[in-house]
């Protein structure tokens, strides 16, 4: 049973596949009982990290502890973890009840104690009316809940989920996301959640690690990652579409973009120099004055409009809060909201604060 902890640390975790470095030295601290997301594009090392945490993969270097205890070389069964995979991995010949009870039978829990535990787990994910069906008689969403119930029935110390919603349709994904959050609150178990979907990570996680090419490029709350990206890699990845990144110059408390001087509200004491200015599409307005831009294509998204334009030949995306007529090829003027401009150092690629 859960001892109410589950604090995970990874130090210098490396994993090589032949000459390919899948993980290049991961450091991570996951607090007890938090909902922590591993977010990144496909192939960035999220699943490998989760498998290392589960004990399904042995790292080539580095250490892992849980609640201060070194488990780097512990078997999966010794770690008290439960994992839910994208494809659910249910046993097709067993009923829902037998599937959920399976880990308990493997643990040698006395037969008489199993049914109430199975019923409680099934109730938590609202499939207690389906206990006698087989997986083949369930919808995708119900199968997913069955996999969740099987994972939580033992009250693990760590709950690991690898893209658990990706086989569900869009509507069900949204509903299940809310349920997962609710489930996490009621269980209070450390949850590590792999996803490539940033909206999912942003809405569900207390904190997240952003992965790129086998490295963690930022750790923080969704608010940190979205509003204070640490570096250009995160700035270019987060947001849909992500931030515009434009070369500019910082001088006397202002940033100069395409010849236009934009006075910033803070950051006055910094030395003059080249910068990369980042601004989200929703923090740019079309106005009478401002930086001239040529419209390439404007897309009507129903409630908003996405204008694809170019400033001095560089692509810029602008999200307008209302749909209006803007012709392709037209020249417009863009105003950047000064308090929403992020500055990055073009050499170190790091955020300038
Ligand atoms: N067993 C393996 N053998 C060889 N390469 C692998 C193996 N597992 C993963 N990789 C490679 O390691 C990288 C990271 O994989 P993975 O952790 O699954 O990425 P993610 O989950 O972020 O999509 C990928 O380039 C993948 O092809
Ligand atoms: Mg993966």
XYZ file of C-alpha atoms in Angstrom, residues 154-307:
154
model
C -2.447 -1.841 -5.623
C -2.055 1.781 -4.507
C 1.416 2.175 -6.023
C 3.980 4.644 -4.788
C 4.476 5.880 -8.363
C 1.866 6.048 -11.059
C 3.406 6.203 -14.535
C 1.399 6.973 -17.664
C 2.783 6.937 -21.189
C 0.543 8.886 -23.581
C -2.537 7.269 -22.051
C -5.026 9.371 -23.976
C -3.570 9.209 -27.449
C -5.817 6.383 -28.650
C -8.993 8.212 -27.680
C -10.952 10.562 -29.926
C -10.679 14.295 -29.281
C -13.870 14.644 -27.207
C -13.120 11.643 -25.012
C -9.549 12.816 -24.572
C -10.782 16.076 -23.065
C -13.186 14.293 -20.711
C -10.631 11.714 -19.641
C -8.062 14.423 -18.989
C -10.366 15.944 -16.398
C -11.002 12.532 -14.868
C -7.302 11.776 -14.616
C -6.774 14.976 -12.712
C -9.628 14.091 -10.392
C -8.237 10.593 -9.937
C -4.844 12.002 -9.056
C -6.391 14.299 -6.435
C -8.283 11.463 -4.827
C -5.291 9.067 -4.794
C -2.553 11.531 -3.877
C 0.077 9.405 -5.574
C 3.103 10.776 -7.427
C 2.113 10.702 -11.090
C 4.502 10.961 -14.015
C 2.724 11.554 -17.266
C 4.300 11.389 -20.716
C 2.729 13.377 -23.515
C 3.725 15.143 -26.726
C 0.563 17.273 -26.453
C 1.445 20.552 -24.802
C -2.142 21.539 -24.135
C -2.566 18.277 -22.250
C 0.589 18.885 -20.209
C -0.332 22.508 -19.535
C -3.814 21.697 -18.276
C -3.121 18.566 -16.294
C 0.322 18.934 -14.717
C 1.476 20.689 -11.546
C 4.919 20.895 -13.103
C 6.573 19.611 -16.227
C 9.921 18.905 -17.828
C 10.331 19.882 -21.464
C 12.405 17.342 -23.420
C 14.301 17.969 -26.638
C 16.800 15.581 -28.216
C 17.433 13.525 -25.085
C 17.838 16.517 -22.801
C 15.614 18.467 -20.446
C 15.503 22.078 -21.604
C 13.228 23.460 -18.869
C 11.489 22.351 -15.701
C 8.695 24.424 -14.249
C 5.009 24.997 -13.749
C 2.869 25.364 -16.876
C 2.855 29.092 -16.145
C 6.686 29.221 -15.996
C 7.131 27.304 -19.195
C 4.520 29.266 -21.115
C 5.180 32.737 -19.762
C 8.898 32.575 -18.948
C 10.572 30.180 -21.377
C 14.179 29.701 -20.234
C 15.670 29.470 -23.682
C 14.992 29.684 -27.407
C 14.350 25.946 -27.720
C 11.399 26.110 -25.307
C 10.190 29.396 -26.808
C 10.122 27.801 -30.256
C 8.279 24.694 -29.017
C 5.590 25.911 -26.604
C 2.411 27.535 -27.880
C 0.214 26.760 -30.824
C 1.511 28.300 -32.943
C 4.618 29.045 -30.877
C 6.157 32.438 -30.223
C 7.463 34.502 -33.111
C 11.225 34.881 -32.811
C 12.743 37.874 -34.540
C 16.261 39.269 -34.618
C 16.485 42.691 -33.023
C 18.652 45.034 -31.086
C 18.363 46.159 -27.482
C 19.283 49.797 -26.754
C 18.374 52.272 -24.006
C 15.479 50.253 -22.660
C 13.984 49.641 -26.077
C 14.098 46.882 -28.626
C 14.529 47.764 -32.280
C 12.711 45.449 -34.670
C 12.749 46.049 -38.422
C 13.746 49.661 -37.832
C 10.909 50.316 -35.349
C 11.781 51.273 -31.793
C 9.603 49.591 -29.149
C 10.113 50.990 -25.660
C 10.038 48.228 -23.065
C 8.450 48.769 -19.693
C 11.367 47.319 -17.713
C 14.933 46.015 -18.348
C 16.612 49.442 -18.540
C 20.070 48.784 -17.156
C 21.191 46.181 -19.675
C 24.022 46.967 -22.115
C 23.133 47.482 -25.774
C 23.441 44.462 -28.019
C 21.819 42.044 -30.420
C 18.876 40.056 -29.109
C 16.224 37.672 -30.307
C 12.810 39.108 -29.519
C 10.028 36.619 -28.836
C 6.371 37.500 -28.963
C 3.303 35.301 -29.012
C 0.911 35.621 -31.965
C -1.839 36.822 -29.612
C 0.321 39.701 -28.343
C 0.544 41.395 -31.711
C -2.145 43.762 -33.009
C -2.864 45.129 -36.438
C -2.918 48.952 -36.189
C -2.465 52.200 -38.071
C 1.179 52.518 -37.110
C 3.856 49.981 -36.263
C 6.162 47.535 -38.006
C 5.181 47.041 -41.655
C 4.379 43.446 -42.590
C 3.167 41.786 -45.763
C 0.258 39.357 -45.369
C 0.896 35.971 -46.956
C -2.232 34.137 -45.904
C -4.937 34.851 -43.384
C -6.752 31.882 -41.917
C -10.243 32.134 -40.511
C -10.320 29.851 -37.447
C -13.937 30.564 -36.568
C -13.562 32.549 -33.363
C -10.144 33.988 -34.089
C -8.050 34.683 -37.124
C -4.465 33.651 -37.764
C -2.593 35.997 -40.050
